[in-house]
């Protein structure tokens, strides 16, 4: 069984024009995965992860700083290739939900 977790919040992580991590790329992947040959793919909504999960991989200070500087409008740049938009924080937290234990032990097809 292959499980695909995604969330509409991931479309709100905006990046500069031409950057590979952009909403249009996610839309293109979703379009292909919508074809009949992928009907057996189990799909679910990515749960929101916890800060405890994120800090398993990144230091608390770093995570706190990113959360603090998350913009309410426009883009900010973390480095030459990494930017944050107002929707980035939730997209990140949705991206770590399943892997980081945000939904550990629960079947996403049959929530409690």
C-alpha atoms as an extended CHARMM CRD file, in Angstrom:
* protein
*
       112  EXT
         1         1  UNK       CA              0.0000000000        0.0000000000        0.0000000000  PROA      1               0.0000000000
         2         2  UNK       CA              1.2300000000        3.4670000000       -0.8660000000  PROA      2               0.0000000000
         3         3  UNK       CA             -0.1410000000        6.4000000000        1.1000000000  PROA      3               0.0000000000
         4         4  UNK       CA             -0.2250000000        9.9360000000       -0.2380000000  PROA      4               0.0000000000
         5         5  UNK       CA             -0.7530000000       12.6550000000        2.3480000000  PROA      5               0.0000000000
         6         6  UNK       CA             -1.2090000000       16.2150000000        1.2220000000  PROA      6               0.0000000000
         7         7  UNK       CA             -3.0390000000       19.3460000000        2.2880000000  PROA      7               0.0000000000
         8         8  UNK       CA             -4.3510000000       22.4240000000        0.5170000000  PROA      8               0.0000000000
         9         9  UNK       CA             -2.1600000000       24.5540000000        2.8170000000  PROA      9               0.0000000000
        10        10  UNK       CA              0.8330000000       23.3940000000        0.7770000000  PROA      10              0.0000000000
        11        11  UNK       CA             -0.4940000000       25.4910000000       -2.1210000000  PROA      11              0.0000000000
        12        12  UNK       CA             -0.0770000000       28.5800000000        0.0740000000  PROA      12              0.0000000000
        13        13  UNK       CA              3.7150000000       28.2170000000        0.3070000000  PROA      13              0.0000000000
        14        14  UNK       CA              4.5780000000       30.8190000000       -2.2910000000  PROA      14              0.0000000000
        15        15  UNK       CA              8.0280000000       31.1700000000       -3.7860000000  PROA      15              0.0000000000
        16        16  UNK       CA              9.6990000000       33.5400000000       -6.2490000000  PROA      16              0.0000000000
        17        17  UNK       CA              8.8860000000       33.0410000000       -9.9510000000  PROA      17              0.0000000000
        18        18  UNK       CA             10.7090000000       30.0610000000      -11.4480000000  PROA      18              0.0000000000
        19        19  UNK       CA             11.5010000000       28.3830000000       -8.1210000000  PROA      19              0.0000000000
        20        20  UNK       CA             10.9300000000       24.6070000000       -8.3620000000  PROA      20              0.0000000000
        21        21  UNK       CA              8.9980000000       24.3930000000       -5.0680000000  PROA      21              0.0000000000
        22        22  UNK       CA              5.8940000000       26.1910000000       -6.2320000000  PROA      22              0.0000000000
        23        23  UNK       CA              2.1370000000       25.5600000000       -6.1590000000  PROA      23              0.0000000000
        24        24  UNK       CA              2.0050000000       24.8270000000       -9.9030000000  PROA      24              0.0000000000
        25        25  UNK       CA              4.3640000000       21.8900000000       -9.3920000000  PROA      25              0.0000000000
        26        26  UNK       CA              2.0400000000       20.4290000000       -6.7430000000  PROA      26              0.0000000000
        27        27  UNK       CA             -0.9410000000       20.9630000000       -9.0350000000  PROA      27              0.0000000000
        28        28  UNK       CA              0.8630000000       19.1520000000      -11.8770000000  PROA      28              0.0000000000
        29        29  UNK       CA              1.6740000000       16.1860000000       -9.6160000000  PROA      29              0.0000000000
        30        30  UNK       CA             -1.9350000000       16.0650000000       -8.3780000000  PROA      30              0.0000000000
        31        31  UNK       CA             -3.2040000000       16.0980000000      -11.9590000000  PROA      31              0.0000000000
        32        32  UNK       CA             -1.0660000000       13.1010000000      -12.9360000000  PROA      32              0.0000000000
        33        33  UNK       CA             -1.9620000000       11.2300000000       -9.7350000000  PROA      33              0.0000000000
        34        34  UNK       CA             -5.6260000000       11.8280000000      -10.5800000000  PROA      34              0.0000000000
        35        35  UNK       CA             -5.3470000000        9.4800000000      -13.5590000000  PROA      35              0.0000000000
        36        36  UNK       CA             -7.1110000000        6.1110000000      -13.3440000000  PROA      36              0.0000000000
        37        37  UNK       CA             -3.8180000000        4.2070000000      -13.1540000000  PROA      37              0.0000000000
        38        38  UNK       CA             -3.3050000000        5.6970000000       -9.6840000000  PROA      38              0.0000000000
        39        39  UNK       CA             -6.7430000000        4.7590000000       -8.3180000000  PROA      39              0.0000000000
        40        40  UNK       CA             -5.1900000000        2.2740000000       -5.8840000000  PROA      40              0.0000000000
        41        41  UNK       CA             -3.1930000000        5.0460000000       -4.2170000000  PROA      41              0.0000000000
        42        42  UNK       CA             -4.4800000000        5.5530000000       -0.6800000000  PROA      42              0.0000000000
        43        43  UNK       CA             -4.9650000000        9.2550000000       -0.0340000000  PROA      43              0.0000000000
        44        44  UNK       CA             -5.3970000000       11.2910000000        3.1020000000  PROA      44              0.0000000000
        45        45  UNK       CA             -5.1800000000       14.7980000000        4.4570000000  PROA      45              0.0000000000
        46        46  UNK       CA             -1.8650000000       15.5860000000        6.0800000000  PROA      46              0.0000000000
        47        47  UNK       CA             -2.3750000000       16.3010000000        9.7740000000  PROA      47              0.0000000000
        48        48  UNK       CA             -0.6730000000       19.2530000000       11.3890000000  PROA      48              0.0000000000
        49        49  UNK       CA              2.5880000000       18.2990000000       13.0380000000  PROA      49              0.0000000000
        50        50  UNK       CA              3.8020000000       19.4510000000       16.4130000000  PROA      50              0.0000000000
        51        51  UNK       CA              6.7140000000       21.6800000000       17.3170000000  PROA      51              0.0000000000
        52        52  UNK       CA              8.1300000000       18.7320000000       19.2730000000  PROA      52              0.0000000000
        53        53  UNK       CA              8.2620000000       16.7710000000       16.0230000000  PROA      53              0.0000000000
        54        54  UNK       CA             10.0380000000       19.5690000000       14.1650000000  PROA      54              0.0000000000
        55        55  UNK       CA             12.6300000000       19.9880000000       16.9050000000  PROA      55              0.0000000000
        56        56  UNK       CA             13.6410000000       16.3460000000       16.5080000000  PROA      56              0.0000000000
        57        57  UNK       CA             15.4210000000       17.4790000000       13.3300000000  PROA      57              0.0000000000
        58        58  UNK       CA             16.0640000000       21.1840000000       13.9180000000  PROA      58              0.0000000000
        59        59  UNK       CA             17.1360000000       23.0280000000       17.0300000000  PROA      59              0.0000000000
        60        60  UNK       CA             14.5050000000       24.7890000000       19.1220000000  PROA      60              0.0000000000
        61        61  UNK       CA             16.1760000000       28.1630000000       18.6360000000  PROA      61              0.0000000000
        62        62  UNK       CA             16.1730000000       27.7930000000       14.8230000000  PROA      62              0.0000000000
        63        63  UNK       CA             12.5340000000       26.6690000000       14.7160000000  PROA      63              0.0000000000
        64        64  UNK       CA             11.4990000000       29.4640000000       17.0700000000  PROA      64              0.0000000000
        65        65  UNK       CA             13.3200000000       32.0440000000       14.9790000000  PROA      65              0.0000000000
        66        66  UNK       CA             11.6220000000       30.8540000000       11.7690000000  PROA      66              0.0000000000
        67        67  UNK       CA              8.2480000000       30.9350000000       13.4550000000  PROA      67              0.0000000000
        68        68  UNK       CA              8.9670000000       34.4390000000       14.7260000000  PROA      68              0.0000000000
        69        69  UNK       CA             10.0300000000       35.8420000000       11.3400000000  PROA      69              0.0000000000
        70        70  UNK       CA              7.2450000000       34.1680000000        9.3020000000  PROA      70              0.0000000000
        71        71  UNK       CA              5.7920000000       37.0080000000        7.2390000000  PROA      71              0.0000000000
        72        72  UNK       CA              2.1830000000       38.1650000000        7.2600000000  PROA      72              0.0000000000
        73        73  UNK       CA              2.5840000000       39.4520000000        3.6960000000  PROA      73              0.0000000000
        74        74  UNK       CA              5.1060000000       39.1740000000        0.8950000000  PROA      74              0.0000000000
        75        75  UNK       CA              8.2120000000       36.9960000000        0.8980000000  PROA      75              0.0000000000
        76        76  UNK       CA             11.2350000000       36.9270000000        3.1480000000  PROA      76              0.0000000000
        77        77  UNK       CA             14.4590000000       35.1320000000        2.3050000000  PROA      77              0.0000000000
        78        78  UNK       CA             16.1550000000       32.7450000000        4.7110000000  PROA      78              0.0000000000
        79        79  UNK       CA             19.0760000000       32.2350000000        2.3220000000  PROA      79              0.0000000000
        80        80  UNK       CA             19.6940000000       32.5240000000       -1.4250000000  PROA      80              0.0000000000
        81        81  UNK       CA             17.3500000000       29.6330000000       -2.2510000000  PROA      81              0.0000000000
        82        82  UNK       CA             14.8950000000       29.5040000000        0.6550000000  PROA      82              0.0000000000
        83        83  UNK       CA             12.0100000000       31.8860000000        1.1560000000  PROA      83              0.0000000000
        84        84  UNK       CA              8.9390000000       32.0710000000        3.3560000000  PROA      84              0.0000000000
        85        85  UNK       CA              5.5140000000       33.4380000000        2.5250000000  PROA      85              0.0000000000
        86        86  UNK       CA              2.5120000000       33.8630000000        4.8350000000  PROA      86              0.0000000000
        87        87  UNK       CA              1.4230000000       30.2950000000        4.0260000000  PROA      87              0.0000000000
        88        88  UNK       CA              4.7960000000       28.6280000000        4.5250000000  PROA      88              0.0000000000
        89        89  UNK       CA              4.5220000000       27.8850000000        8.2400000000  PROA      89              0.0000000000
        90        90  UNK       CA              1.3240000000       25.8390000000        7.9510000000  PROA      90              0.0000000000
        91        91  UNK       CA              2.6530000000       24.0540000000        4.8500000000  PROA      91              0.0000000000
        92        92  UNK       CA              5.7490000000       23.0570000000        6.8190000000  PROA      92              0.0000000000
        93        93  UNK       CA              3.7100000000       21.8640000000        9.7740000000  PROA      93              0.0000000000
        94        94  UNK       CA              1.4790000000       19.8000000000        7.4510000000  PROA      94              0.0000000000
        95        95  UNK       CA              4.6090000000       18.3470000000        5.8570000000  PROA      95              0.0000000000
        96        96  UNK       CA              5.8970000000       16.9630000000        9.1560000000  PROA      96              0.0000000000
        97        97  UNK       CA              2.5670000000       15.7580000000       10.5580000000  PROA      97              0.0000000000
        98        98  UNK       CA              2.6640000000       12.0990000000        9.5810000000  PROA      98              0.0000000000
        99        99  UNK       CA              6.4310000000       11.5770000000        9.5660000000  PROA      99              0.0000000000
       100       100  UNK       CA              6.8530000000       13.4520000000       12.7890000000  PROA      100             0.0000000000
       101       101  UNK       CA              4.1290000000       11.6240000000       14.6480000000  PROA      101             0.0000000000
       102       102  UNK       CA              1.3010000000       14.1200000000       14.2480000000  PROA      102             0.0000000000
       103       103  UNK       CA             -1.0110000000       11.2460000000       13.3900000000  PROA      103             0.0000000000
       104       104  UNK       CA              0.9760000000        8.3020000000       14.7360000000  PROA      104             0.0000000000
       105       105  UNK       CA             -1.0610000000        5.1750000000       15.2640000000  PROA      105             0.0000000000
       106       106  UNK       CA             -4.2170000000        6.4950000000       13.6140000000  PROA      106             0.0000000000
       107       107  UNK       CA             -5.5840000000        5.3780000000       10.2830000000  PROA      107             0.0000000000
       108       108  UNK       CA             -6.0850000000        8.5680000000        8.2330000000  PROA      108             0.0000000000
       109       109  UNK       CA             -8.8860000000        6.9260000000        6.2670000000  PROA      109             0.0000000000
       110       110  UNK       CA            -10.8890000000        6.3970000000        9.4420000000  PROA      110             0.0000000000
       111       111  UNK       CA            -10.2190000000        9.2560000000       11.8710000000  PROA      111             0.0000000000
       112       112  UNK       CA            -11.4070000000        8.8690000000       15.4620000000  PROA      112             0.0000000000
